[in-house]
Short mmCIF file of N, CA and C in Angstrom, two decimals:
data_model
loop_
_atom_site.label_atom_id
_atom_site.label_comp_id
_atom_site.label_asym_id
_atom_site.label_seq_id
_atom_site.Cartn_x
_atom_site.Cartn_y
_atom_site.Cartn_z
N UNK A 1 -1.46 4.47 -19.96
CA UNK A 1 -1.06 3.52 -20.98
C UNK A 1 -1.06 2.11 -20.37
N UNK A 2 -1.60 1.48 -20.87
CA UNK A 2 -1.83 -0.25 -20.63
C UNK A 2 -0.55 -1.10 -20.91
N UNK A 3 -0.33 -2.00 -20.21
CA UNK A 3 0.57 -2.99 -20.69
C UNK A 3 0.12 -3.93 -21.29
N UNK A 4 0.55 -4.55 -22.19
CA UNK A 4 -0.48 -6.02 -23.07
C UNK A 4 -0.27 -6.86 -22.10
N UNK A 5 1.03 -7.09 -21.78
CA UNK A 5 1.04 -8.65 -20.50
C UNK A 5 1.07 -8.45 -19.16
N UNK A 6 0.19 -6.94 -18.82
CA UNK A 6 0.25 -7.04 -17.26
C UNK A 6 -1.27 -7.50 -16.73
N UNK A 7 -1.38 -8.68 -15.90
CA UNK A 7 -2.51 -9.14 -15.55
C UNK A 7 -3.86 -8.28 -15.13
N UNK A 8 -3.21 -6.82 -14.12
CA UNK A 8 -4.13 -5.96 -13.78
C UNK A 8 -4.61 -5.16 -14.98
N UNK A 9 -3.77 -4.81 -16.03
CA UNK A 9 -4.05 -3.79 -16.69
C UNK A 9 -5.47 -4.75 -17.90
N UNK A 10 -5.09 -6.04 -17.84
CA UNK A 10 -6.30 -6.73 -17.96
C UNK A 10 -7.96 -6.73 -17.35
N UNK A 11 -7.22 -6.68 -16.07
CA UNK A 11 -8.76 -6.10 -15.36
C UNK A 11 -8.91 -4.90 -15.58
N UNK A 12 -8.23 -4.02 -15.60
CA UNK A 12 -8.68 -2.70 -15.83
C UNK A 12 -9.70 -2.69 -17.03
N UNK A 13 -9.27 -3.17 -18.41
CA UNK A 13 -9.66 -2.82 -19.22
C UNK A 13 -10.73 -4.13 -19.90
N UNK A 14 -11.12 -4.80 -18.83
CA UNK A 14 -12.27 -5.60 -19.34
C UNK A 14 -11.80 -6.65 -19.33
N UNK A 15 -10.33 -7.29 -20.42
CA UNK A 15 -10.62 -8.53 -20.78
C UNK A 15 -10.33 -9.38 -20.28
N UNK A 16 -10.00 -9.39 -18.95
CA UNK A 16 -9.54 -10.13 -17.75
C UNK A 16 -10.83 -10.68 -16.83
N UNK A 17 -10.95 -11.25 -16.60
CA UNK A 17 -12.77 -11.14 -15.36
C UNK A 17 -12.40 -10.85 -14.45
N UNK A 18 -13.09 -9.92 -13.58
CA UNK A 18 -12.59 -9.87 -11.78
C UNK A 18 -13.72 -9.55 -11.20
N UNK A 19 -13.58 -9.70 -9.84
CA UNK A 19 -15.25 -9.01 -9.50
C UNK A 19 -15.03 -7.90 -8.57
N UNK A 20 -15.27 -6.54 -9.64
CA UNK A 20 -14.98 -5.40 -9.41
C UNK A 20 -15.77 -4.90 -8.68
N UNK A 21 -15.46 -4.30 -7.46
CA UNK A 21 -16.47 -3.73 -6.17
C UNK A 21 -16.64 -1.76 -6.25
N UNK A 22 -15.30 -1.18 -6.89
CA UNK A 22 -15.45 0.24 -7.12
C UNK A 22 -14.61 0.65 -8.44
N UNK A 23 -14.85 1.87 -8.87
CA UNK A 23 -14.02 2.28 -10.09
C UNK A 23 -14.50 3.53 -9.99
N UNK A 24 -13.62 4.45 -10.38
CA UNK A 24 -13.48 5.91 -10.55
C UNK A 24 -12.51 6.38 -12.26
N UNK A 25 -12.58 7.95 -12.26
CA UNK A 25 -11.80 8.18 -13.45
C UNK A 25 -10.48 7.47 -13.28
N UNK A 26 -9.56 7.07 -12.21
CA UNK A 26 -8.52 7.25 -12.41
C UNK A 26 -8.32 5.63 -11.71
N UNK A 27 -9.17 4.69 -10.90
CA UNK A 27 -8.68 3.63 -10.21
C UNK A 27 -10.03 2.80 -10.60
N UNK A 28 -9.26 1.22 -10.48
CA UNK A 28 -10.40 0.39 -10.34
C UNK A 28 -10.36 -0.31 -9.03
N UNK A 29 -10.78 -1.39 -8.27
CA UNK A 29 -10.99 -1.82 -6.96
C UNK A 29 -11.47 -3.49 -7.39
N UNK A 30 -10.82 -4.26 -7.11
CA UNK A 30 -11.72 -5.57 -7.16
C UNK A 30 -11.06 -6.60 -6.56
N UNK A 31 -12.16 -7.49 -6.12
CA UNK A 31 -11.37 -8.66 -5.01
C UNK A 31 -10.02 -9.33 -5.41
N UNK A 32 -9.53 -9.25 -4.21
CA UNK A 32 -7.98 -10.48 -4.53
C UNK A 32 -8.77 -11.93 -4.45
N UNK A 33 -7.86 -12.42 -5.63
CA UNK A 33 -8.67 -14.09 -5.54
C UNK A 33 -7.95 -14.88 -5.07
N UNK A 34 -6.68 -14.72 -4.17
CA UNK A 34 -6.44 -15.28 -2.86
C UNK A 34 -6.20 -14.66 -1.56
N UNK A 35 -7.62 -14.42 -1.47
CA UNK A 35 -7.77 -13.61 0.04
C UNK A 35 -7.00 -13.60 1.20
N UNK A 36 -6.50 -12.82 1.94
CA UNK A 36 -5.70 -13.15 3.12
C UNK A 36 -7.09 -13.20 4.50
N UNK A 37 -7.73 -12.37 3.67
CA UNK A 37 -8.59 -12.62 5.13
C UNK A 37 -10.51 -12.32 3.85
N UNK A 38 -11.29 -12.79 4.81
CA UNK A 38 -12.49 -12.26 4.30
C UNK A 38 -12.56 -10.78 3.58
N UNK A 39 -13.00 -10.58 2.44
CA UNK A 39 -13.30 -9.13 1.83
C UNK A 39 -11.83 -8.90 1.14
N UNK A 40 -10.70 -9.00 1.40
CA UNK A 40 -9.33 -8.65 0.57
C UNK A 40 -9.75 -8.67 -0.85
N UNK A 41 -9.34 -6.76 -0.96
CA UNK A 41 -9.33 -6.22 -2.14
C UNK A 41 -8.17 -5.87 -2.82
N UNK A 42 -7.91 -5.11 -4.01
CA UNK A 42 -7.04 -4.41 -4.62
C UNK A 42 -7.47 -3.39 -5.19
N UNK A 43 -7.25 -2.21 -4.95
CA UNK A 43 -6.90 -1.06 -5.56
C UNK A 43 -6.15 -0.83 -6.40
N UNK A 44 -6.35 -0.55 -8.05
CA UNK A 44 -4.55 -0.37 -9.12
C UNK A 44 -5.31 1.20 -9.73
N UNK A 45 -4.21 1.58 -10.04
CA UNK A 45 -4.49 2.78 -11.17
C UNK A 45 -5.01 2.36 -12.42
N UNK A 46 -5.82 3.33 -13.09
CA UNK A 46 -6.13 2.61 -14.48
C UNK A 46 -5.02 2.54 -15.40
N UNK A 47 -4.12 3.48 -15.12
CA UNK A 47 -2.86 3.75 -15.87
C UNK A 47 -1.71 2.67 -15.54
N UNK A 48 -1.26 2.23 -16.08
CA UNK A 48 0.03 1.24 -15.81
C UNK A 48 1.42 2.12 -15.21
N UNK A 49 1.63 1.59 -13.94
CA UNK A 49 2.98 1.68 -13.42
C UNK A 49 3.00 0.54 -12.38
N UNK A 50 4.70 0.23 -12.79
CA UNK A 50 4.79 -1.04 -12.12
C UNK A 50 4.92 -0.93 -10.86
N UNK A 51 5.57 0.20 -10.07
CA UNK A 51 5.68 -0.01 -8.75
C UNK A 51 5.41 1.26 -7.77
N UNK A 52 5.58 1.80 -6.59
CA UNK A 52 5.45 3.03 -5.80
C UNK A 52 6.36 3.46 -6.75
N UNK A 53 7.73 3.47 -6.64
CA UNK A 53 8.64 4.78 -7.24
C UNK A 53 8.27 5.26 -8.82
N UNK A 54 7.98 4.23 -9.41
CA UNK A 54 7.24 4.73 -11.00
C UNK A 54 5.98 5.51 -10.82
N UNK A 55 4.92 5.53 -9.69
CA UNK A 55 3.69 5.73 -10.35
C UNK A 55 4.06 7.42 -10.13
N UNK A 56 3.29 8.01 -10.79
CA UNK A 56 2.68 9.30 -10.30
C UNK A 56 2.01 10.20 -9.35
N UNK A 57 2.39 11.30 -8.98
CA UNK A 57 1.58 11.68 -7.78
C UNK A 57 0.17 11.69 -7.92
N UNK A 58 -1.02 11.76 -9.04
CA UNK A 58 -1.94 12.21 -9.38
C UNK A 58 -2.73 10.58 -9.28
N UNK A 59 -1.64 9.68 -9.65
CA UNK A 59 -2.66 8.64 -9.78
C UNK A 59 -2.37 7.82 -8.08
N UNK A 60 -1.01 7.88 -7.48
CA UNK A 60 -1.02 8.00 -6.34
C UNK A 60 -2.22 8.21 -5.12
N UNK A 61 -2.39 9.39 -5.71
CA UNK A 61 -3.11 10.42 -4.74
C UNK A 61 -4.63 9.50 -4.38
N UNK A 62 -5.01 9.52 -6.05
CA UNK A 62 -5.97 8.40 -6.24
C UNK A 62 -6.25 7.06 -5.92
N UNK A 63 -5.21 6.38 -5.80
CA UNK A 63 -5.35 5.23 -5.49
C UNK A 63 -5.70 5.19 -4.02
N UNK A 64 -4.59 5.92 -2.93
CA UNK A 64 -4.88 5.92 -1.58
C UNK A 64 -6.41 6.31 -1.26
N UNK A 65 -6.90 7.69 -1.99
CA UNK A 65 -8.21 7.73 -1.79
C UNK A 65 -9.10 6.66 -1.82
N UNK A 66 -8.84 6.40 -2.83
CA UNK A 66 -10.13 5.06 -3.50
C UNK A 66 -9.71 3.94 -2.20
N UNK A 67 -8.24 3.64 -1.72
CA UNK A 67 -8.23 2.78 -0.66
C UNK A 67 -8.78 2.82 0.79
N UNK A 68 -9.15 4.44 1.13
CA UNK A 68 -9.16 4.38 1.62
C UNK A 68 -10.71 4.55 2.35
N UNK A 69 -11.50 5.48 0.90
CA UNK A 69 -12.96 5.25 1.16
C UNK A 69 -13.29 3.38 0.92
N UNK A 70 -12.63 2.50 0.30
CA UNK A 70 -13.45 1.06 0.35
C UNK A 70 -12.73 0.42 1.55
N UNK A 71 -11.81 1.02 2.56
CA UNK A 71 -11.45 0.73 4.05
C UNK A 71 -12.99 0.83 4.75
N UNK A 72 -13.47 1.87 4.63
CA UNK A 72 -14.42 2.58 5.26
C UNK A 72 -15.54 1.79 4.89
N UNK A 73 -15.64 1.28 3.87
CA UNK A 73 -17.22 0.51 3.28
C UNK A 73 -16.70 -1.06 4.13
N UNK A 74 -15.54 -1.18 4.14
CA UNK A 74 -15.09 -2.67 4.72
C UNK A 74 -15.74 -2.40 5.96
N UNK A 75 -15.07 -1.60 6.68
CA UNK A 75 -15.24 -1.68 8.10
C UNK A 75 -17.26 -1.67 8.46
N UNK A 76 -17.48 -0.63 7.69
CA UNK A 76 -19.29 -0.58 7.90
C UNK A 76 -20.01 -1.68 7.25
N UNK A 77 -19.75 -2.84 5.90
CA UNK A 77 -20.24 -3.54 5.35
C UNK A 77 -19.87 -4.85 5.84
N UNK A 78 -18.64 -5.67 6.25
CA UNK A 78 -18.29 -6.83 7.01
C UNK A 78 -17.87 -6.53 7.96
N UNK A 79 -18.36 -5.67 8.88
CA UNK A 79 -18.23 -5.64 10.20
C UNK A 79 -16.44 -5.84 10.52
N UNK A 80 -15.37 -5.04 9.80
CA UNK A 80 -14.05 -5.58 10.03
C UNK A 80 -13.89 -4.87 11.53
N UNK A 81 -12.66 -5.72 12.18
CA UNK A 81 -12.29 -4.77 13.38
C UNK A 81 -11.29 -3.43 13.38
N UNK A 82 -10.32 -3.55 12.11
CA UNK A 82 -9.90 -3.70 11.40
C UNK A 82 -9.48 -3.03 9.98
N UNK A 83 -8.32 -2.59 9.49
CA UNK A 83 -8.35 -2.77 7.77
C UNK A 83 -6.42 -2.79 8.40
N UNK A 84 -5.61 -3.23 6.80
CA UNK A 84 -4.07 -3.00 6.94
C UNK A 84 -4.46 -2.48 5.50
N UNK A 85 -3.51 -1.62 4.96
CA UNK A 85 -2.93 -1.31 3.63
C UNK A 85 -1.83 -2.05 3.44
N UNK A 86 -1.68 -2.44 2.20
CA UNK A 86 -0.11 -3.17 2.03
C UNK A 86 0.24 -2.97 0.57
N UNK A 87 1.29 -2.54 0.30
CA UNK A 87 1.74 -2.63 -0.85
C UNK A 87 3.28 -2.90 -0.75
N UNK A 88 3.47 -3.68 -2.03
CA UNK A 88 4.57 -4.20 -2.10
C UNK A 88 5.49 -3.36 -3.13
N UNK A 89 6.59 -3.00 -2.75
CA UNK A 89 7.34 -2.80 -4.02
C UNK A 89 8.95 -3.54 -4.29
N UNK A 90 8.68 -4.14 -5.17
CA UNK A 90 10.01 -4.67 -5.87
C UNK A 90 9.41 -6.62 -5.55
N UNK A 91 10.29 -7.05 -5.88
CA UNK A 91 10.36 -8.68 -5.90
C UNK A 91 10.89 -9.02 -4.43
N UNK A 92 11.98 -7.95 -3.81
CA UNK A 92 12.05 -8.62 -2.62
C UNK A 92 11.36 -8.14 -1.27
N UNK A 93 10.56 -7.41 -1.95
CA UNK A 93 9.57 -7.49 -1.06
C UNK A 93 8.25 -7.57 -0.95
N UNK A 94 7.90 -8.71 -1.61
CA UNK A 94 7.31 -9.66 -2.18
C UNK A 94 5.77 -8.85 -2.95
N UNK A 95 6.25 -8.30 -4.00
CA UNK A 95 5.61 -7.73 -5.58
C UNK A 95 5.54 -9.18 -6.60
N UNK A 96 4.37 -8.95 -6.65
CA UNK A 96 4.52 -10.27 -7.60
C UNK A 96 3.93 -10.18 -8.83
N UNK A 97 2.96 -8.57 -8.67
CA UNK A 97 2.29 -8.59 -9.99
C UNK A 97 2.72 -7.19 -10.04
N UNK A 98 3.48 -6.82 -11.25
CA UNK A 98 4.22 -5.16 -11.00
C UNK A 98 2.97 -4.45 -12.00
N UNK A 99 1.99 -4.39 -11.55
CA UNK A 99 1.38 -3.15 -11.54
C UNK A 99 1.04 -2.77 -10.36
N UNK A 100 1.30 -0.94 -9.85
CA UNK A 100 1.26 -0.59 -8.34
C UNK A 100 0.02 -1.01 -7.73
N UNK A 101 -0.38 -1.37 -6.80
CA UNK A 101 -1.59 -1.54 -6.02
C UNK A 101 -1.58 -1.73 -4.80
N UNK A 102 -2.70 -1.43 -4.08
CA UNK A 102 -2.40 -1.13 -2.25
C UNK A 102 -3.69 -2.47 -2.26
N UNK A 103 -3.12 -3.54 -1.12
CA UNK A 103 -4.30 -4.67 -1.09
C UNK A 103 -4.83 -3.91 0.36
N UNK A 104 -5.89 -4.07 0.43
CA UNK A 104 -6.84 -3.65 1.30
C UNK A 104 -7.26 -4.75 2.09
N UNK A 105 -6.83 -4.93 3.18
CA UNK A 105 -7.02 -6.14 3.97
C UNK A 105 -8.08 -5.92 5.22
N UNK A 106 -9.43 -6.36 5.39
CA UNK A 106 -10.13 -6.13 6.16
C UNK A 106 -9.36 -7.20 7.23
N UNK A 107 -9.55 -6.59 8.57
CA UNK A 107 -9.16 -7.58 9.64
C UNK A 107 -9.92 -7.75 10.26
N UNK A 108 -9.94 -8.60 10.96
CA UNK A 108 -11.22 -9.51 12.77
C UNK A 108 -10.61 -10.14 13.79
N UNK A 109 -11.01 -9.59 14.26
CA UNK A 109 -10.16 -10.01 15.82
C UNK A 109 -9.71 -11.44 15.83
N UNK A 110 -10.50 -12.28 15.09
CA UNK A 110 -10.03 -14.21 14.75
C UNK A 110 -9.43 -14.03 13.61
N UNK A 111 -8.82 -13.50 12.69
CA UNK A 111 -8.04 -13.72 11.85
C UNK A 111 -6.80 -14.55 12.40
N UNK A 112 -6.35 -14.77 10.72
CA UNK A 112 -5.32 -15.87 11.24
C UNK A 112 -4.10 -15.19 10.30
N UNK A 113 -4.04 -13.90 10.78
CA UNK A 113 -2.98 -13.02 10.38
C UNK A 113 -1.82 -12.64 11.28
N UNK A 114 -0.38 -12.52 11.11
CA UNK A 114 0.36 -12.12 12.03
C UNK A 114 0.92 -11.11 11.63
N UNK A 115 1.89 -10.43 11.94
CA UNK A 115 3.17 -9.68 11.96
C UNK A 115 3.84 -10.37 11.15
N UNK A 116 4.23 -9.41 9.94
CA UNK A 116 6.08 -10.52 9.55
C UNK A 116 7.02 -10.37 10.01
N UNK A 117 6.99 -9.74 11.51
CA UNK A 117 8.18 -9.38 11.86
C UNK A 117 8.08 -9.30 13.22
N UNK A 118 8.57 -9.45 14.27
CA UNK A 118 8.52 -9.71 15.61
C UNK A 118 9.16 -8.22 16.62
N UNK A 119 8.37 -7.35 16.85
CA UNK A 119 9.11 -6.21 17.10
C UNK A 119 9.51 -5.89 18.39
N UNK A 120 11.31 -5.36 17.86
CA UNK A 120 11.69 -5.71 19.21
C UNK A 120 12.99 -4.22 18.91
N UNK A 121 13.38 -3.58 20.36
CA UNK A 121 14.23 -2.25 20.07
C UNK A 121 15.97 -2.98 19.06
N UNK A 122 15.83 -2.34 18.25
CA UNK A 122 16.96 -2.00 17.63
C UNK A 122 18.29 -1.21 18.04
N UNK A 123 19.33 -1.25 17.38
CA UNK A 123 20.45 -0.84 17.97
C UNK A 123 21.05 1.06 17.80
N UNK A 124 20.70 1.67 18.40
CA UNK A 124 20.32 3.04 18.47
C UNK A 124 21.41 3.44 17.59
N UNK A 125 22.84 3.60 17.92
CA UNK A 125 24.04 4.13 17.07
C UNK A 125 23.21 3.70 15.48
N UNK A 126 22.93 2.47 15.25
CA UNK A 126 22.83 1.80 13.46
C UNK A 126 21.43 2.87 13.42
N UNK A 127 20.41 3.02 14.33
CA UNK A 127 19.44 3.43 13.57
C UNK A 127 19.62 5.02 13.48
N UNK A 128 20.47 5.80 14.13
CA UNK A 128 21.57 7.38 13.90
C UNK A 128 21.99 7.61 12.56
N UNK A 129 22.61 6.49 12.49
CA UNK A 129 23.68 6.46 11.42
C UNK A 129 22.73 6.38 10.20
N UNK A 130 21.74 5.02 9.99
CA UNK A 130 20.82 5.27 8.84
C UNK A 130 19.88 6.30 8.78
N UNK A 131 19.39 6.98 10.07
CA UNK A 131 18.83 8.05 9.35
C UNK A 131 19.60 9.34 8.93
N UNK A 132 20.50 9.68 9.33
CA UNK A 132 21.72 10.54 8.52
C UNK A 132 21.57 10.28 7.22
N UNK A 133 21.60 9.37 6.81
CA UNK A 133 21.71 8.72 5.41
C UNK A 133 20.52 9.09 4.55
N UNK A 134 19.50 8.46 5.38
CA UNK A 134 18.37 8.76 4.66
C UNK A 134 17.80 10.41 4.47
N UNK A 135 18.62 11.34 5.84
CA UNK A 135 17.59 13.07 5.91
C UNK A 135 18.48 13.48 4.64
N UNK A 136 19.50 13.07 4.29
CA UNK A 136 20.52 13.86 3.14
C UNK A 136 21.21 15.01 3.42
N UNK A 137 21.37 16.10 2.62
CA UNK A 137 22.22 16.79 3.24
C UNK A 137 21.46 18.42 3.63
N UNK A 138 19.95 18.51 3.65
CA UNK A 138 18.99 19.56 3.65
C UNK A 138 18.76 18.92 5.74
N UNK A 139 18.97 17.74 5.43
CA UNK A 139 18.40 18.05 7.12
C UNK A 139 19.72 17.16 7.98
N UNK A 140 20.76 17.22 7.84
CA UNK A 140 21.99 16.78 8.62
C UNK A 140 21.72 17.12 10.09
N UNK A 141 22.09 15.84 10.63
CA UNK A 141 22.36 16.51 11.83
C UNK A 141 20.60 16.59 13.16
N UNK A 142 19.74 16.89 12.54
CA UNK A 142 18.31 16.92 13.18
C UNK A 142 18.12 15.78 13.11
N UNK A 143 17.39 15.37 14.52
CA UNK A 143 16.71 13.72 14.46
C UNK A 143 15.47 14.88 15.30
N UNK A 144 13.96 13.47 15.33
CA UNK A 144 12.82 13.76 16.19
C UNK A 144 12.93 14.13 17.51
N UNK A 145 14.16 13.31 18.39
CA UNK A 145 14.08 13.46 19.34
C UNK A 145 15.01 14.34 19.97
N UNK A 146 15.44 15.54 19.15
CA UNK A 146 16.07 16.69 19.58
C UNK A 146 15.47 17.86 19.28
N UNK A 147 15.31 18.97 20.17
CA UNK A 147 15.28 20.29 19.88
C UNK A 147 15.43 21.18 19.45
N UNK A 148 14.85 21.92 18.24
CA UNK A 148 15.91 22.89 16.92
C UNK A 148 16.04 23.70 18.05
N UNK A 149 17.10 24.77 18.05
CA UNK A 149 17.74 25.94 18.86
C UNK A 149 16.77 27.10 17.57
N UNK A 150 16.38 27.92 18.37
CA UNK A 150 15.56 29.30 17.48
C UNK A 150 16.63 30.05 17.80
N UNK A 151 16.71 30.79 16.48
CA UNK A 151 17.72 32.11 16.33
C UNK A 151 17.47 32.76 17.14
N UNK A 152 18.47 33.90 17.84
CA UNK A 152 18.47 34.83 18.52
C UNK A 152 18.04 36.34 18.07
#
């Protein structure tokens, strides 16, 4: 189902212009028209959902595919060194057009791309404590870097 005022669901369905590079039953593909680097695409579902937690697994599934075979045409067609996936979800983290889409960023060793974030070790107890939080109550207690005990 289309949205009338969502910009992508415009490209999807024609009456928007874009310059569309792939399309399948379920995704379309066409350049971002403010590139972060040479070749920057977008991948959306044809179906309208505004963000990761709304879309569907089926059109999901699809989209990553479709992102990930026109990774593959990036890297063999502009010579990238290179690709990032990025998708945004929500406003604060910086979604600006809420229909879901993964931008496909070809990279080159001269890009003038960074990190948004400067990575550096974190504080072990806080990162314990949030993943407790996050395993719920099916995996309490197990982290990666411990050993399950096998029954006797």
């Amino acid at each position: 189902m289309a949205d009338p005022d969502c910009l992508f669901c415009g490209i999807v369905d024609g009456s928007i212009p874009s310059q569309t590079i792939d399309s399948d039953e379920r995704t379309v593909a066409f350049m971002d028209i403010n590139p972060a680097t040479r070749g920057h695409a977008l991948v959306v579902p044809r179906a309208h959902s505004a963000d990761l937690l709304e879309i569907g697994p089926e059109d999901l599934n699809a989209t990553m595919l479709a992102s990930q075979r026109l990774a593959g045409r990036m890297k063999e067609v502009l010579d990238a060194d290179g690709v990032n996936l990025i998708n945004a979800c929500g406003a604060a983290a910086w979604q600006t057009v809420f229909h879901f889409h993964i931008h496909v960023v070809p990279r080159y060793e001269d890009d003038p791309l960074k990190l948004p974030w400067i990575p550096e070790p974190g504080d072990s107890d806080e990162i314990a404590q949030i993943a407790d939080k996050l395993r719920g109550e099916n995996m309490q207690g197990s982290s990666a870097g411990e050993a399950e005990e096998e029954p006797v």
